[in-house]
Short mmCIF file of C-alpha atoms and ligand atoms in Angstrom, two decimals:
data_model
loop_
_atom_site.label_atom_id
_atom_site.label_comp_id
_atom_site.label_asym_id
_atom_site.label_seq_id
_atom_site.Cartn_x
_atom_site.Cartn_y
_atom_site.Cartn_z
CA MET A 30 22.20 1.71 10.75
CA SER A 31 18.84 3.42 11.29
CA ARG A 32 15.47 2.27 12.48
CA TYR A 33 12.59 2.93 10.10
CA PHE A 34 8.85 2.33 10.23
CA VAL A 35 6.67 1.30 7.30
CA THR A 36 2.88 1.52 7.39
CA VAL A 37 0.83 -1.32 5.88
CA ALA A 38 -2.84 -2.33 5.73
CA ARG A 39 -3.73 -4.18 8.92
CA GLY A 40 -3.40 -7.90 8.34
CA LEU A 41 -0.38 -7.56 6.05
CA GLU A 42 2.28 -6.90 8.70
CA ASN A 43 3.88 -10.36 8.41
CA ILE A 44 3.92 -10.21 4.61
CA ALA A 45 5.60 -6.78 4.80
CA ALA A 46 8.16 -8.07 7.32
CA GLY A 47 8.94 -10.92 4.90
CA GLU A 48 9.51 -8.43 2.09
CA LEU A 49 11.87 -6.44 4.31
CA SER A 50 13.86 -9.54 5.26
CA ALA A 51 14.15 -10.39 1.56
CA ILE A 52 15.87 -7.05 0.89
CA GLY A 53 18.31 -7.59 3.73
CA SER A 54 16.80 -5.97 6.81
CA THR A 55 17.97 -8.04 9.76
CA GLN A 56 15.63 -6.72 12.44
CA THR A 57 11.90 -6.40 11.90
CA GLN A 58 9.18 -5.89 14.48
CA CYS A 59 5.49 -6.00 13.55
CA VAL A 60 2.93 -3.80 15.28
CA PRO A 61 -0.71 -3.38 14.18
CA GLY A 62 -0.63 -1.41 10.92
CA GLY A 63 3.13 -1.30 10.46
CA VAL A 64 6.59 -2.79 10.76
CA TYR A 65 9.73 -1.32 12.36
CA PHE A 66 12.85 -2.36 10.51
CA GLU A 67 16.54 -1.70 10.71
CA GLY A 68 18.86 -1.02 7.88
CA ASP A 69 21.29 1.35 6.24
CA GLN A 70 20.68 3.81 3.43
CA SER A 71 20.63 1.02 0.82
CA THR A 72 17.91 -0.80 2.80
CA LEU A 73 15.79 2.36 2.72
CA TYR A 74 16.29 2.74 -1.05
CA LYS A 75 15.60 -0.95 -1.68
CA ALA A 76 12.44 -0.79 0.44
CA HIS A 77 11.17 2.00 -1.84
CA LEU A 78 12.09 0.02 -4.94
CA TRP A 79 10.97 -3.46 -3.96
CA MET A 80 8.22 -3.34 -1.35
CA ARG A 81 4.85 -4.26 -2.80
CA THR A 82 2.77 -3.94 0.39
CA GLY A 83 4.25 -0.92 2.23
CA ASN A 84 2.42 2.41 2.04
CA ARG A 85 4.78 4.94 3.61
CA ILE A 86 8.19 4.70 5.20
CA PHE A 87 9.19 6.94 8.11
CA LEU A 88 12.45 7.73 9.85
CA PRO A 89 11.60 8.25 13.55
CA LEU A 90 13.60 11.29 14.77
CA ARG A 91 12.67 12.04 18.36
CA ASP A 92 10.28 11.05 21.11
CA PHE A 93 9.47 13.56 23.84
CA PRO A 94 6.71 14.58 26.27
CA ALA A 95 4.14 16.96 24.79
CA ARG A 96 1.46 17.42 27.38
CA ASN A 97 0.85 21.01 26.33
CA PRO A 98 1.68 23.40 23.45
CA ASP A 99 4.86 24.68 25.17
CA GLU A 100 6.35 21.19 25.61
CA LEU A 101 5.54 20.45 21.99
CA TYR A 102 7.29 23.66 20.87
CA GLU A 103 10.36 22.92 23.05
CA GLY A 104 10.64 19.36 21.72
CA ILE A 105 10.41 20.44 18.08
CA ILE A 106 12.81 23.40 18.28
CA LYS A 107 15.57 21.12 19.60
CA PHE A 108 15.80 19.17 16.34
CA ARG A 109 18.47 20.27 13.81
CA TRP A 110 16.04 21.44 11.14
CA GLU A 111 18.81 23.41 9.42
CA THR A 112 20.32 20.12 8.18
CA PHE A 113 17.11 19.13 6.33
CA LEU A 114 15.64 22.47 5.32
CA THR A 115 18.59 23.88 3.41
CA GLY A 116 18.43 26.36 0.52
CA LYS A 117 14.93 26.93 -0.76
CA LYS A 118 13.45 23.62 0.38
CA THR A 119 9.76 23.67 1.22
CA PHE A 120 8.06 21.62 3.92
CA ALA A 121 4.68 20.31 5.07
CA ILE A 122 3.55 18.99 8.43
CA ASP A 123 1.11 16.17 9.01
CA CYS A 124 -0.16 16.09 12.60
CA THR A 125 -2.27 13.42 14.28
CA ILE A 126 -3.50 13.52 17.87
CA SER A 127 -5.00 10.46 19.53
CA GLY A 128 -5.54 9.10 23.04
CA GLN A 129 -7.22 10.65 26.05
CA HIS A 130 -4.69 12.68 27.94
CA ASN A 131 -3.96 15.80 25.92
CA PRO A 132 -6.31 18.29 27.63
CA ASP A 133 -4.34 21.38 26.49
CA LEU A 134 -3.38 19.93 23.16
CA ASN A 135 -6.36 18.39 21.46
CA HIS A 136 -6.63 20.24 18.15
CA SER A 137 -4.32 18.99 15.43
CA GLN A 138 -4.54 22.30 13.51
CA TYR A 139 -3.30 24.21 16.56
CA ALA A 140 -0.57 21.64 17.24
CA LYS A 141 0.53 21.94 13.61
CA LEU A 142 0.82 25.71 14.01
CA ARG A 143 3.04 25.31 17.09
CA VAL A 144 5.24 22.80 15.23
CA LYS A 145 5.54 25.19 12.30
CA ASP A 146 6.44 28.10 14.63
CA ALA A 147 9.15 26.02 16.31
CA ILE A 148 10.68 25.01 12.95
CA VAL A 149 10.58 28.56 11.60
CA ASP A 150 12.02 30.04 14.83
CA ARG A 151 14.85 27.50 14.84
CA LEU A 152 15.78 28.27 11.25
CA ARG A 153 15.54 32.01 11.71
CA GLU A 154 17.95 31.76 14.62
CA LYS A 155 20.41 29.33 12.98
CA THR A 156 20.38 30.49 9.35
CA GLY A 157 18.56 33.80 9.24
CA GLY A 158 16.27 32.27 6.57
CA ARG A 159 12.62 31.24 6.57
CA PRO A 160 11.45 28.11 4.74
CA ASP A 161 8.13 28.03 2.88
CA VAL A 162 5.28 25.67 3.54
CA ASP A 163 3.99 23.78 0.48
CA VAL A 164 1.13 21.45 1.35
CA GLU A 165 0.72 20.12 -2.21
CA ASN A 166 4.23 19.17 -3.16
CA PRO A 167 6.69 19.68 -0.31
CA ASP A 168 10.39 18.76 -0.50
CA ILE A 169 10.40 17.65 3.13
CA SER A 170 7.37 15.97 4.77
CA ILE A 171 7.27 15.97 8.54
CA SER A 172 4.95 13.76 10.53
CA VAL A 173 4.01 14.52 14.14
CA TYR A 174 2.09 11.99 16.19
CA ILE A 175 0.84 12.95 19.64
CA ARG A 176 -0.68 10.30 21.88
CA ASP A 177 -1.38 10.48 25.58
CA GLY A 178 0.88 13.50 26.13
CA HIS A 179 3.77 12.03 24.17
CA CYS A 180 5.06 13.14 20.76
CA THR A 181 6.79 11.06 18.11
CA LEU A 182 8.47 13.10 15.41
CA ASN A 183 9.04 11.34 12.08
CA MET A 184 10.50 12.30 8.75
CA ASP A 185 8.43 10.85 5.89
CA ALA A 186 10.89 9.20 3.48
CA THR A 187 8.28 8.40 0.85
CA GLY A 188 6.14 11.48 0.07
CA GLY A 189 3.01 10.34 -1.79
CA SER A 190 2.06 6.84 -0.56
CA LEU A 191 3.71 3.88 -2.29
CA HIS A 192 0.28 2.63 -3.34
CA GLU A 193 0.45 5.41 -5.92
CA ARG A 194 2.58 3.32 -8.24
CA GLY A 195 1.88 5.66 -11.13
CA TYR A 196 -0.22 3.34 -13.32
CA ARG A 197 -3.73 4.16 -12.12
CA SER A 198 -6.01 5.30 -14.94
CA PRO A 199 -8.06 8.37 -13.91
CA ASP A 200 -11.19 6.46 -15.05
CA ALA A 201 -10.83 3.68 -12.45
CA ALA A 202 -13.88 3.56 -10.13
CA ALA A 203 -13.34 2.49 -6.48
CA PRO A 204 -10.30 0.32 -7.15
CA LEU A 205 -8.38 -1.68 -4.55
CA LYS A 206 -5.23 0.03 -3.33
CA GLU A 207 -2.28 -1.38 -5.27
CA THR A 208 -0.41 -2.24 -2.05
CA LEU A 209 -3.42 -4.10 -0.64
CA ALA A 210 -3.89 -6.00 -3.92
CA ALA A 211 -0.20 -7.00 -3.84
CA GLY A 212 -0.63 -8.16 -0.23
CA LEU A 213 -3.67 -10.30 -1.12
CA ILE A 214 -1.68 -11.95 -3.91
CA ALA A 215 1.17 -12.63 -1.48
CA LEU A 216 -1.32 -14.27 0.92
CA THR A 217 -2.47 -16.64 -1.86
CA GLU A 218 1.18 -17.78 -2.23
CA TRP A 219 0.76 -17.68 -6.02
CA ASP A 220 4.13 -18.56 -7.51
CA GLY A 221 3.96 -16.26 -10.55
CA LYS A 222 4.15 -19.18 -12.99
CA THR A 223 0.79 -20.97 -12.78
CA PRO A 224 -2.43 -19.40 -14.18
CA PHE A 225 -4.03 -16.46 -12.37
CA ILE A 226 -7.63 -15.32 -12.91
CA ASP A 227 -9.66 -12.42 -11.52
CA PRO A 228 -13.23 -12.85 -12.86
CA MET A 229 -14.47 -9.44 -11.54
CA CYS A 230 -11.32 -7.43 -12.12
CA GLY A 231 -12.79 -3.91 -12.29
CA SER A 232 -9.90 -1.60 -13.17
CA GLY A 233 -7.48 -4.54 -13.16
CA THR A 234 -5.49 -3.94 -9.97
CA LEU A 235 -5.13 -7.65 -9.10
CA PRO A 236 -4.06 -8.88 -12.59
CA ILE A 237 -1.67 -5.90 -12.94
CA GLU A 238 -0.06 -6.50 -9.53
CA ALA A 239 0.15 -10.22 -10.38
CA THR A 240 1.97 -9.41 -13.63
CA LEU A 241 4.42 -7.06 -11.89
CA LYS A 242 5.17 -9.85 -9.44
CA ALA A 243 5.52 -12.51 -12.17
CA ALA A 244 7.87 -10.18 -14.07
CA ASN A 245 9.87 -9.59 -10.87
CA LEU A 246 9.45 -5.90 -11.65
CA ALA A 247 10.29 -3.72 -8.66
CA PRO A 248 7.24 -1.41 -8.28
CA GLY A 249 9.45 1.55 -7.33
CA LEU A 250 10.82 1.54 -10.90
CA LEU A 251 7.45 2.92 -12.02
CA ARG A 252 7.88 6.09 -9.95
CA ASP A 253 10.33 8.96 -10.38
CA SER A 254 10.47 10.66 -7.03
CA PHE A 255 10.42 9.99 -3.31
CA SER A 256 10.91 12.41 -0.41
CA PHE A 257 14.23 10.89 0.70
CA MET A 258 15.70 12.30 -2.54
CA ASN A 259 15.49 15.74 -0.87
CA TRP A 260 17.33 14.64 2.27
CA PRO A 261 20.83 15.97 2.90
CA ASP A 262 22.41 12.50 2.78
CA TYR A 263 20.74 11.47 -0.50
CA PHE A 264 23.34 9.62 -2.54
CA GLU A 265 22.12 9.53 -6.13
CA PRO A 266 24.80 7.15 -7.49
CA ARG A 267 23.68 4.48 -5.00
CA TRP A 268 20.00 4.96 -5.92
CA LYS A 269 20.85 4.69 -9.63
CA GLU A 270 22.93 1.59 -9.05
CA LEU A 271 20.06 -0.10 -7.16
CA LYS A 272 17.64 0.90 -9.92
CA GLU A 273 19.94 -0.59 -12.58
CA GLU A 274 20.25 -3.76 -10.55
CA ALA A 275 16.43 -3.96 -10.25
CA LEU A 276 16.04 -3.43 -14.01
CA SER A 277 18.44 -6.28 -14.71
CA LYS A 278 16.23 -8.62 -12.66
CA VAL A 279 13.08 -8.16 -14.74
CA ILE A 280 11.97 -11.41 -16.37
CA SER A 281 9.62 -12.09 -19.25
CA VAL A 282 6.07 -13.20 -18.46
CA SER A 283 4.52 -15.81 -20.78
CA PRO A 284 1.22 -14.72 -22.32
CA GLY A 285 -1.95 -16.75 -21.74
CA GLN A 286 -1.45 -17.12 -17.96
CA ILE A 287 -2.96 -14.00 -16.38
CA PHE A 288 -6.63 -13.09 -16.97
CA GLY A 289 -9.00 -10.32 -15.92
CA PHE A 290 -12.73 -10.48 -16.71
CA ASP A 291 -15.51 -8.07 -15.83
CA GLN A 292 -19.04 -7.31 -17.03
CA ASN A 293 -18.39 -3.57 -17.09
CA ALA A 294 -16.91 -2.19 -20.34
CA SER A 295 -15.67 1.09 -18.88
CA ALA A 296 -13.90 -0.70 -15.99
CA LEU A 297 -12.13 -2.86 -18.59
CA SER A 298 -11.01 0.19 -20.62
CA ALA A 299 -9.55 1.63 -17.39
CA ALA A 300 -7.82 -1.71 -16.77
CA LYS A 301 -6.26 -1.72 -20.26
CA GLU A 302 -5.15 1.90 -19.85
CA SER A 303 -3.56 1.09 -16.46
CA MET A 304 -1.79 -1.92 -17.98
CA LYS A 305 -0.14 0.40 -20.52
CA LEU A 306 0.81 2.92 -17.83
CA ALA A 307 2.39 0.04 -15.86
CA ARG A 308 4.51 -0.63 -19.00
CA ILE A 309 3.07 -4.14 -19.33
CA SER A 310 3.08 -5.09 -22.99
CA GLU A 311 -0.07 -6.00 -24.89
CA GLY A 312 -1.17 -9.61 -24.44
CA LYS A 313 0.60 -10.28 -21.13
CA ILE A 314 -2.78 -9.92 -19.41
CA GLU A 315 -5.89 -11.11 -21.22
CA PHE A 316 -8.68 -8.71 -20.32
CA ALA A 317 -12.15 -9.63 -21.61
CA ARG A 318 -15.73 -8.52 -21.04
CA ARG A 319 -17.54 -11.42 -19.46
CA ARG A 320 -20.31 -11.89 -16.92
CA PHE A 321 -19.47 -14.23 -14.09
CA GLU A 322 -22.76 -16.04 -14.84
CA GLU A 323 -21.06 -17.30 -18.03
CA PHE A 324 -17.76 -18.22 -16.44
CA VAL A 325 -15.71 -20.82 -18.30
CA LEU A 326 -12.05 -21.59 -17.81
CA PRO A 327 -9.87 -20.54 -20.75
CA GLU A 328 -9.03 -23.70 -22.70
CA GLY A 329 -6.00 -25.81 -21.87
CA LEU A 330 -5.15 -24.14 -18.55
CA GLN A 331 -3.50 -26.06 -15.75
CA PRO A 332 -4.90 -25.39 -12.26
CA GLY A 333 -3.79 -22.13 -10.66
CA VAL A 334 -5.15 -19.34 -8.48
CA LEU A 335 -8.45 -17.50 -8.88
CA ILE A 336 -8.99 -14.42 -6.75
CA VAL A 337 -12.07 -12.23 -6.76
CA ASN A 338 -13.00 -8.96 -5.08
CA PRO A 339 -16.78 -8.94 -5.68
CA PRO A 340 -19.05 -5.99 -4.83
CA TYR A 341 -19.89 -5.80 -1.09
CA GLY A 342 -23.25 -4.09 -1.55
CA GLU A 343 -23.95 -0.77 0.10
CA ARG A 344 -27.75 -0.65 -0.20
CA LEU A 345 -30.19 -3.28 1.02
CA GLY A 346 -31.50 -4.05 -2.49
CA ASP A 347 -27.95 -4.62 -3.69
CA VAL A 348 -27.36 -7.08 -0.87
CA GLU A 349 -30.36 -9.20 -1.89
CA GLU A 350 -29.05 -9.45 -5.46
CA LEU A 351 -25.54 -10.10 -4.29
CA LYS A 352 -26.59 -13.11 -2.22
CA VAL A 353 -27.32 -14.80 -5.55
CA LEU A 354 -23.93 -13.79 -6.94
CA TYR A 355 -22.07 -15.05 -3.84
CA LYS A 356 -23.92 -18.38 -4.05
CA LEU A 357 -23.03 -18.58 -7.74
CA MET A 358 -19.35 -18.09 -6.85
CA GLY A 359 -19.47 -21.09 -4.52
CA ASP A 360 -21.28 -23.25 -7.11
CA THR A 361 -18.90 -22.23 -9.91
CA PHE A 362 -15.80 -22.93 -7.83
CA LYS A 363 -17.13 -26.38 -6.99
CA GLN A 364 -18.18 -27.29 -10.52
CA LYS A 365 -15.61 -25.63 -12.76
CA LEU A 366 -12.40 -25.14 -10.79
CA LYS A 367 -11.31 -28.60 -9.65
CA GLY A 368 -7.70 -28.56 -8.53
CA TRP A 369 -7.60 -24.75 -8.22
CA ARG A 370 -7.22 -22.52 -5.17
CA ALA A 371 -9.92 -19.84 -5.11
CA TYR A 372 -9.99 -16.74 -2.91
CA ILE A 373 -12.73 -14.22 -2.20
CA PHE A 374 -11.84 -10.83 -0.72
CA THR A 375 -14.91 -9.19 0.78
CA GLY A 376 -15.93 -6.60 3.34
CA ASN A 377 -19.35 -8.18 3.84
CA LEU A 378 -19.11 -11.18 6.12
CA GLU A 379 -22.86 -11.88 5.92
CA LEU A 380 -22.71 -12.17 2.15
CA ALA A 381 -19.69 -14.44 2.43
CA LYS A 382 -21.91 -17.02 4.17
CA HIS A 383 -23.89 -17.40 0.93
CA VAL A 384 -20.86 -18.86 -0.86
CA GLY A 385 -21.89 -22.14 0.74
CA LEU A 386 -18.40 -23.67 0.79
CA LYS A 387 -16.21 -24.11 3.83
CA ALA A 388 -13.20 -21.81 3.68
CA SER A 389 -9.97 -23.64 4.49
CA ARG A 390 -8.41 -20.36 5.73
CA ARG A 391 -9.66 -16.90 6.63
CA PHE A 392 -7.29 -13.94 6.69
CA GLU A 393 -8.43 -10.85 8.60
CA LEU A 394 -7.57 -7.62 6.83
CA TYR A 395 -8.60 -3.99 6.74
CA ASN A 396 -9.43 -2.14 3.55
CA GLY A 397 -9.13 1.37 5.01
CA ALA A 398 -11.55 1.20 7.94
CA ILE A 399 -13.56 -1.76 6.56
CA ASP A 400 -13.10 -5.07 8.35
CA CYS A 401 -12.52 -7.57 5.52
CA ARG A 402 -11.71 -11.21 4.97
CA LEU A 403 -9.71 -13.04 2.38
CA LEU A 404 -11.33 -16.48 2.26
CA LYS A 405 -9.47 -19.43 0.83
CA TYR A 406 -11.20 -22.39 -0.84
CA GLU A 407 -9.24 -25.48 -1.84
CA LEU A 408 -11.09 -27.24 -4.61
CA TYR A 409 -10.21 -30.90 -4.78
C1 SAM B 16 -15.28 -4.22 -6.03
S1 SAM B 16 -15.20 -4.11 -7.76
C2 SAM B 16 -13.62 -4.78 -8.14
C3 SAM B 16 -12.55 -3.74 -8.06
C4 SAM B 16 -11.21 -4.23 -8.54
N1 SAM B 16 -10.62 -5.20 -7.64
C5 SAM B 16 -10.27 -3.05 -8.77
O1 SAM B 16 -9.23 -2.98 -8.11
O2 SAM B 16 -10.61 -2.18 -9.58
C6 SAM B 16 -16.29 -5.35 -8.28
C7 SAM B 16 -16.37 -5.58 -9.78
O3 SAM B 16 -17.22 -6.69 -10.03
C8 SAM B 16 -17.84 -6.48 -11.26
N2 SAM B 16 -19.02 -7.38 -11.31
C9 SAM B 16 -20.11 -7.34 -10.50
N3 SAM B 16 -20.96 -8.32 -10.83
C10 SAM B 16 -20.41 -8.99 -11.86
C11 SAM B 16 -20.81 -10.12 -12.64
N4 SAM B 16 -21.97 -10.72 -12.42
N5 SAM B 16 -19.99 -10.55 -13.62
C12 SAM B 16 -18.80 -9.92 -13.86
N6 SAM B 16 -18.38 -8.84 -13.18
C13 SAM B 16 -19.16 -8.39 -12.17
C14 SAM B 16 -18.17 -5.01 -11.27
O4 SAM B 16 -18.35 -4.55 -12.59
C15 SAM B 16 -16.95 -4.42 -10.58
O5 SAM B 16 -15.99 -3.98 -11.52
#
């Protein structure tokens, strides 16, 4: 058994812990921005296959005092780097320093250099070799976190963040992170069977994540490589077996249930391109160019979930125009969506007041550094 740590957008820790319990992790502990979890190698592989909200998974290796560059060097050189950096494997170091009490160690670039020296010196002594640094595409990613004179050394099991599912069209403009979109959908408690509408879908992240969920498609199936595949204990037969098992669990999604509308034609082309890259077949999501001002429910739909991530407005002029749009959302929900649950995800709490309906729940979330809310409206 090992103890791992997965990073998530703040506000999604409980959702992430639920996902980890569903794949068999018995111990989970939420902290702001992440979840510690326990499990064996299969748990780690399943987390990479099945988690929809996690961004990066780490294996914590050591904790030690690092009040100055020498203590940092001593702590790093003690780790058995020769077991990870075998053969011609390359590595990269990510170093973060925070807190107040690191007077002799307050530049992350310098700290990174000391970490690199310690790793190289250890390997030179133990193997006579010297590994290469590759910042773009390393085999082994090392994460060093120094806070208040204390260092936590982690091995990054994931490599590129899990939000990079592999379906993003290069033409998408300012999309939601896939992992955040999946978390928002989880917060709506949408069951994957009733209708789902995003009336301002942009590049389609919410409808695509909804379809992956409805199809019970493990998002890790869309990606070919993770850093743990370069670890000395990587057991490919087990990974393949878990992938096969995940493939056998995919179910068919009925057409005419999931919709994405937007006024912007190029955003919709990016959405359709992303849908193909996500291997979602034509017709499973109905994308159409439509202004919200002309919103009508597709005919014959039972009530379901509508979720919208409207513009937040960066300039003052935008904000004035957007007040009208936010008011229109409230009016439309009230008049046209009886029996539905509607959700607005916004980073502008002032604009949210113009919706004019009382939210029955407010979820606090962070989109990067932006303080956001997911607002729930129950429309009786
Ligand atoms: C914040 S973006 C949505 C991003 C999206 N969630 C994604 O992941 O790509 C807001 C979207 O609202 C659309 N939009 C703004 N006003 C609209 C309106 N009146 N009718 C329809 N779409 C609108 C914009 O074209 C833009 O794509």
